[in-house]
Amino acid sequence: MKKAFITGITGQDGTYLSKLLVEKGYEVHGGVRRISQSAMARLNALGVADKVQLHEFDLIEPNNLFRVLRDVKVDEFYNLAGQSFVGSSWELPIYTADVGAMGVVRLLDTLRSVHPETRFYQASTSEMFGLVAEVPQSETTRLHPRSPYGVAKTYGHYITMNYRESHGMHASSGILFNHESPLRGTEFVTRKITMHLAALARGGDAPVELGNMDAQRDWGFSGDYVEGMWRMLQQDKADDYVLATGVTTSIRDFFTYAAEALGLNPDWQGEGREEIAVDRKSGRQLMKVNPKFYRPAEVDLLIGDARKAREKLGWEPSVGIRELAEMMARADYDALA
Ligand code: NAP
Ligand code: F7E
């Protein structure tokens, strides 16, 4: 039986990856940090909470990390932990870097000392492309991160390559474009939209307040992306791969798709800070812009070229953008029944 360790096991991707690995017959271990409430909601939702072994773990605590990695010897190590909300990274730049940058080298250097043969996956991100140097973005596109989050992840990406090249470790970096699900954190724009639209569809009257409606993202489904992570660690040679759908969608269009899935029909009025959406049937206001959600520096357009993953890993996304918006909106609507 193969063994795997997942940092960030309580997060969106950690939960989908746990389910995938349990189904593949792995013994799955995960790191959980101490918080004031139970963090098991997602693992319970996918029915894997009692099928994984959890260890008290924090990426900013070096001795804790050393003990856990030494004692839990695994074949595959997936580093998914992080302060993953870009918006908070301007307010928490040092913490974001401590987890997202220094946390990665703490892990790699500990593994190098205790179990250098362990295969390592680093959760890198399309946020590293930031002010994009080309369209679409691939493994060879020049990096220009636009947030403290993107900068921290860029260090994590390069240090992963460096441990592969310097110490011969099987360390791979997945450059993943945005991926969502009904388990997505509620502060991210897709889930924020689907939760508010579900409340509106159930008769609520509070419009959702959003920021930049023109940003475009390449959105896929988390369940597909964790399959790609696993495939990376099954390769003989470690490498870096983009995972993306190759389709980009504006925040406005995602909103429309999710609204339509719930029988709402947004009419877009005004521009910029004055933009609103009104339901054509009921006349209720569904959305208004609040500049408080604008970012100090924006990533305007992301669209990924995942040809390498398709050719070398045989990986394909299975969920398109309309299906994703509908899946999330329906799940939030059903949760309010
Ligand atoms: P998520 O839902 O925010 O989960 C993050 C996980 O990291 C949670 O389990 C969290 O624990 C844990 N964590 C945070 N700080 C930690 C620390 N100091 N020590 C140990 N664990 C800590 O994120 P996700 O969407 O699943 O993403 C997984 C990883 O992929 C993240 O590193 C993210 O930056 C990266 N990524 C995500 C996307 C995407 O679109 N989802 C795209 C590219 C890359 P708690 O439950 O206690 O908060
Ligand atoms: O923002 C715009 C916002 O917070 C998407 C993380 O998983 O993917 C994610 O980062 C876009 C941005 O995700 C609101 O300005 C408008 O342009 O959902 P988001 P993100 O920043 O793309 C990458 C790949 C990661 O690696 C990250 O970990 O939506 N936007 N209005 C808004 N965004 C939010 N959150 N809230 C709004 O009200």
XYZ file of C-alpha atoms and ligand atoms in Angstrom:
423
model
C 0.000 0.000 0.000
C 1.404 3.393 -1.006
C 1.529 6.166 1.595
C 0.987 9.876 1.002
C 1.129 13.003 3.145
C -0.937 16.099 2.303
C -0.288 19.504 3.854
C -3.440 21.629 3.656
C -5.582 18.471 3.834
C -8.514 20.453 5.279
C -8.595 22.844 2.297
C -10.531 22.533 -0.952
C -7.837 20.668 -2.913
C -6.597 18.703 0.109
C -10.074 17.234 0.517
C -10.494 16.254 -3.154
C -6.958 14.828 -3.225
C -7.613 12.796 -0.036
C -10.694 11.281 -1.635
C -8.799 10.439 -4.829
C -5.886 8.810 -2.968
C -8.152 6.873 -0.576
C -10.037 5.536 -3.617
C -6.710 4.505 -5.156
C -5.909 2.495 -2.010
C -3.333 4.856 -0.456
C -2.754 5.239 3.261
C -3.359 8.985 3.531
C -1.834 11.240 6.183
C -2.442 14.940 6.538
C -1.250 17.964 8.478
C -3.819 19.950 10.440
C -3.051 23.131 12.324
C -4.665 24.010 15.610
C -7.552 26.392 15.199
C -10.337 27.289 17.619
C -12.969 25.215 15.802
C -12.978 21.871 14.033
C -11.543 22.131 10.516
C -13.158 18.862 9.404
C -16.163 20.274 7.512
C -14.834 19.605 4.013
C -13.394 16.153 4.830
C -16.769 15.247 6.345
C -18.605 16.585 3.287
C -16.735 14.187 0.957
C -16.932 11.307 3.466
C -13.179 10.878 3.973
C -12.668 12.290 7.490
C -12.419 8.838 9.071
C -10.266 7.424 6.258
C -7.251 9.717 6.754
C -4.722 9.997 9.582
C -4.224 13.521 10.846
C -1.156 15.033 12.505
C -0.799 18.337 14.308
C 1.208 20.396 11.847
C 2.083 23.994 11.015
C 4.334 25.057 8.153
C 5.847 27.877 10.158
C 6.973 25.612 13.031
C 10.290 23.996 11.956
C 10.710 21.410 14.729
C 7.113 20.244 14.440
C 7.633 19.845 10.721
C 10.864 17.909 11.269
C 9.276 15.461 13.721
C 6.216 14.812 11.547
C 8.223 14.289 8.345
C 10.757 12.061 10.095
C 8.130 9.868 11.765
C 5.582 9.620 8.938
C 7.652 8.192 6.094
C 5.651 8.373 2.860
C 6.107 7.668 -0.853
C 4.445 10.899 -1.999
C 4.272 14.306 -0.337
C 1.794 16.941 -1.551
C 2.391 20.483 -0.280
C -0.998 22.198 -0.607
C -0.907 24.327 2.554
C -0.877 28.065 2.226
C -2.460 31.430 2.884
C -4.220 31.083 -0.449
C -6.371 34.220 -0.607
C -4.648 36.775 -2.868
C -6.771 39.633 -1.474
C -5.462 39.109 2.077
C -1.843 38.898 0.990
C -1.430 42.714 0.835
C -2.545 42.927 4.470
C -0.576 39.787 5.533
C 2.534 39.868 3.300
C 4.986 38.493 5.862
C 2.771 35.658 7.026
C 1.908 34.851 3.396
C 5.629 34.625 2.589
C 6.444 32.634 5.718
C 3.970 29.920 4.717
C 4.043 30.201 0.909
C 7.789 30.712 0.413
C 9.786 29.753 3.534
C 7.360 26.904 4.295
C 8.331 25.246 1.017
C 12.067 25.332 1.667
C 11.502 24.146 5.248
C 9.711 21.108 3.839
C 12.191 20.412 1.058
C 15.204 20.756 3.304
C 13.672 18.541 5.981
C 12.745 15.887 3.419
C 16.249 16.089 1.976
C 17.599 15.247 5.448
C 15.143 12.559 6.508
C 13.658 10.891 3.382
C 15.192 12.346 0.198
C 13.604 9.652 -1.979
C 10.067 10.893 -1.220
C 8.305 12.340 -4.272
C 7.288 15.967 -3.685
C 4.514 18.082 -5.218
C 4.463 21.877 -4.856
C 1.199 23.807 -5.331
C 2.356 26.597 -7.635
C -0.060 28.971 -9.312
C -0.979 30.987 -12.380
C -0.755 34.053 -10.087
C 2.999 33.861 -10.789
C 2.277 35.045 -14.364
C 0.585 38.189 -13.001
C 1.173 40.950 -15.550
C 1.199 38.376 -18.300
C 4.127 38.321 -20.718
C 2.215 36.274 -23.306
C -1.202 34.795 -24.034
C -1.815 31.943 -23.326
C 0.584 31.180 -20.461
C 2.652 27.978 -20.365
C 5.548 26.488 -18.367
C 8.002 28.707 -20.281
C 6.169 32.039 -19.874
C 8.196 34.691 -17.994
C 6.924 35.264 -14.443
C 5.759 38.689 -13.218
C 3.726 38.212 -10.004
C 1.436 41.083 -8.960
C 0.649 40.293 -5.309
C 2.608 39.300 -2.191
C 0.889 35.921 -2.628
C 2.211 35.583 -6.183
C 5.701 36.645 -5.120
C 5.771 34.099 -2.279
C 4.576 31.337 -4.600
C 7.244 32.284 -7.141
C 9.917 31.583 -4.525
C 8.201 28.265 -3.716
C 8.220 27.381 -7.408
C 11.886 28.186 -7.975
C 13.090 26.519 -4.770
C 11.258 23.339 -5.821
C 13.078 23.408 -9.173
C 16.300 24.141 -7.330
C 16.038 21.119 -5.007
C 15.338 18.962 -8.050
C 18.363 20.339 -9.906
C 20.747 20.608 -6.915
C 19.905 17.510 -4.886
C 18.280 15.243 -7.477
C 15.010 15.157 -5.545
C 11.822 14.041 -7.315
C 10.224 17.473 -6.824
C 7.511 18.662 -9.226
C 5.673 21.946 -9.405
C 2.102 22.178 -10.666
C 1.320 25.620 -12.091
C -2.418 25.454 -11.558
C -4.874 27.973 -12.919
C -7.952 28.812 -10.808
C -9.962 25.762 -9.860
C -13.180 25.794 -7.919
C -15.880 23.530 -6.480
C -18.765 23.593 -4.022
C -16.033 23.315 -1.335
C -14.298 26.556 -2.430
C -13.657 29.094 0.341
C -16.445 31.676 0.524
C -14.120 34.682 0.073
C -13.124 33.655 -3.487
C -15.181 35.360 -6.171
C -16.891 32.279 -7.670
C -18.181 30.940 -4.359
C -19.020 34.424 -3.100
C -21.194 34.854 -6.205
C -22.898 31.444 -6.020
C -23.657 31.756 -2.294
C -25.230 35.185 -2.709
C -27.156 34.196 -5.824
C -28.512 31.127 -4.016
C -29.821 33.393 -1.243
C -31.345 35.751 -3.834
C -32.960 32.827 -5.677
C -34.478 31.725 -2.352
C -36.124 35.138 -2.010
C -33.357 37.200 -0.404
C -32.998 40.852 -1.322
C -29.363 41.785 -0.548
C -27.297 42.334 -3.722
C -23.787 40.906 -3.702
C -21.020 43.527 -3.628
C -18.104 42.788 -5.934
C -14.916 44.464 -7.199
C -13.359 44.310 -10.670
C -15.932 42.715 -12.979
C -13.621 42.774 -16.022
C -10.889 40.449 -14.710
C -10.736 37.185 -16.649
C -9.833 33.803 -15.228
C -9.269 30.306 -16.583
C -11.520 28.363 -14.194
C -11.641 24.575 -13.859
C -12.939 22.022 -11.353
C -10.779 21.099 -8.346
C -11.634 17.402 -8.694
C -9.960 17.353 -12.128
C -6.883 19.243 -10.940
C -6.008 16.899 -8.057
C -5.929 14.048 -10.596
C -3.266 16.071 -12.451
C -1.236 16.504 -9.248
C -1.246 12.751 -8.701
C -0.251 12.062 -12.319
C 2.772 14.372 -11.939
C 4.118 12.237 -9.092
C 3.658 9.005 -11.101
C 6.199 10.136 -13.742
C 9.723 8.656 -13.711
C 11.203 12.160 -13.907
C 9.993 15.144 -11.902
C 9.011 18.229 -13.909
C 6.771 21.322 -13.946
C 3.323 21.347 -15.554
C 0.560 23.869 -16.233
C -2.974 22.630 -15.505
C -5.682 24.789 -17.110
C -8.791 24.530 -19.291
C -7.642 26.945 -22.028
C -10.899 28.915 -21.696
C -11.045 32.330 -20.029
C -14.174 33.970 -18.615
C -14.849 37.384 -17.064
C -16.250 37.716 -13.550
C -19.382 39.215 -15.174
C -19.910 36.180 -17.414
C -19.359 33.742 -14.541
C -21.995 35.688 -12.603
C -24.418 35.421 -15.536
C -23.879 31.654 -15.895
C -24.442 31.047 -12.170
C -27.503 33.335 -12.122
C -29.055 31.606 -15.136
C -28.555 28.216 -13.478
C -30.850 29.455 -10.685
C -33.496 30.989 -12.973
C -32.249 34.582 -12.568
C -31.609 36.798 -15.590
C -29.139 39.644 -14.968
C -29.397 42.860 -16.949
C -26.066 44.716 -16.739
C -26.326 48.480 -16.279
C -23.727 51.227 -15.779
C -19.941 50.924 -15.913
C -16.973 50.670 -13.556
C -17.805 51.773 -10.015
C -21.421 52.418 -11.053
C -22.068 48.979 -12.521
C -25.070 47.003 -11.251
C -26.994 43.891 -12.301
C -30.784 43.819 -12.108
C -32.944 40.708 -12.511
C -34.965 41.168 -15.695
C -37.988 39.266 -14.319
C -38.341 40.561 -10.769
C -36.520 43.894 -11.069
C -34.482 43.043 -7.950
C -30.908 44.284 -7.786
C -28.550 41.275 -7.844
C -25.126 42.940 -7.753
C -23.432 46.257 -7.209
C -19.786 47.205 -7.446
C -18.016 48.179 -4.240
C -14.519 49.576 -4.913
C -13.408 48.200 -1.526
C -12.949 44.871 -3.371
C -10.567 46.343 -5.962
C -6.965 45.138 -5.537
C -3.854 47.346 -5.319
C -2.495 45.550 -8.413
C -4.728 43.337 -10.545
C -4.086 40.266 -12.669
C -6.294 41.160 -15.639
C -6.199 38.076 -17.838
C -5.248 34.467 -17.256
C -5.577 31.698 -19.809
C -3.458 28.578 -19.647
C -1.833 26.362 -22.233
C -1.876 22.836 -20.722
C -0.507 21.065 -23.800
C 2.437 19.585 -21.888
C 0.154 18.032 -19.240
C -2.097 16.687 -21.972
C 0.774 15.137 -23.910
C 2.956 13.841 -21.067
C 0.406 13.101 -18.338
C -2.637 12.348 -20.481
C -4.488 14.901 -18.329
C -7.681 16.613 -19.530
C -10.162 18.768 -17.615
C -13.668 17.289 -17.672
C -15.804 20.208 -16.418
C -16.483 23.313 -18.520
C -17.216 26.774 -17.166
C -21.018 26.696 -17.479
C -21.170 23.264 -15.846
C -18.888 24.481 -13.045
C -20.997 27.598 -12.387
C -24.130 25.463 -12.352
C -22.589 22.822 -10.041
C -21.587 25.484 -7.503
C -24.817 27.480 -7.722
C -27.001 24.370 -7.346
C -24.974 23.138 -4.356
C -25.388 26.484 -2.580
C -29.083 26.608 -3.486
C -29.680 23.066 -2.199
C -27.812 23.835 1.030
C -30.436 26.505 1.798
C -33.382 24.075 1.467
P -7.426 26.453 0.692
O -8.793 25.862 0.534
O -7.293 27.851 1.173
O -6.605 25.490 1.676
C -5.389 25.882 2.235
C -4.965 24.843 3.258
O -3.714 25.261 3.831
C -5.939 24.665 4.433
O -5.999 23.311 4.776
C -5.255 25.458 5.544
O -5.605 25.021 6.826
C -3.805 25.143 5.244
N -2.864 26.063 5.885
C -2.866 27.409 5.824
N -1.834 27.905 6.539
C -1.170 26.849 7.053
C -0.026 26.697 7.887
N 0.638 27.749 8.362
N 0.382 25.451 8.215
C -0.303 24.357 7.775
N -1.402 24.429 7.005
C -1.830 25.667 6.646
O -6.623 26.365 -0.680
P -6.881 25.427 -1.972
O -7.762 26.162 -2.913
O -7.225 24.070 -1.529
O -5.426 25.451 -2.631
C -4.431 24.503 -2.251
C -3.048 25.063 -2.570
O -2.970 25.322 -3.966
C -2.741 26.400 -1.886
O -1.362 26.410 -1.569
C -3.048 27.434 -2.952
O -2.276 28.593 -2.738
C -2.637 26.682 -4.210
N -3.362 27.037 -5.436
C -4.721 27.063 -5.445
C -5.384 27.358 -6.633
C -6.895 27.376 -6.697
O -7.430 27.952 -7.670
N -7.603 26.758 -5.756
C -4.652 27.589 -7.807
C -3.263 27.515 -7.756
C -2.627 27.214 -6.567
P -6.926 25.553 7.604
O -8.057 24.675 7.140
O -6.575 25.386 9.039
O -7.121 26.990 7.201
O -10.347 36.486 -7.521
C -11.901 39.556 -8.918
C -10.510 39.686 -8.324
O -10.105 35.820 -5.142
C -10.542 36.304 -8.904
C -6.661 31.577 -5.520
O -7.091 30.262 -5.482
O -6.615 31.548 -7.912
C -7.158 32.235 -6.803
O -6.766 33.602 -6.807
C -10.754 37.641 -9.581
C -9.742 38.731 -9.222
O -9.111 34.381 -7.003
C -14.258 40.232 -6.263
O -10.082 41.046 -8.383
C -13.945 40.880 -8.306
O -9.366 39.386 -10.405
O -11.520 34.403 -6.685
P -10.335 35.255 -6.500
P -7.635 34.754 -7.488
O -7.174 36.041 -6.918
O -7.606 34.603 -8.968
C -5.187 31.543 -7.986
C -4.782 30.744 -9.189
C -4.544 31.117 -6.726
O -3.459 30.547 -6.725
C -5.135 31.615 -5.460
O -4.738 30.822 -4.355
O -12.023 38.147 -9.161
N -12.978 39.981 -8.012
N -14.743 41.058 -7.238
C -13.145 39.553 -6.761
N -12.472 38.646 -6.039
C -12.907 38.400 -4.772
N -12.262 37.458 -4.033
N -13.983 39.058 -4.235
C -14.702 39.987 -4.942
O -15.655 40.574 -4.439
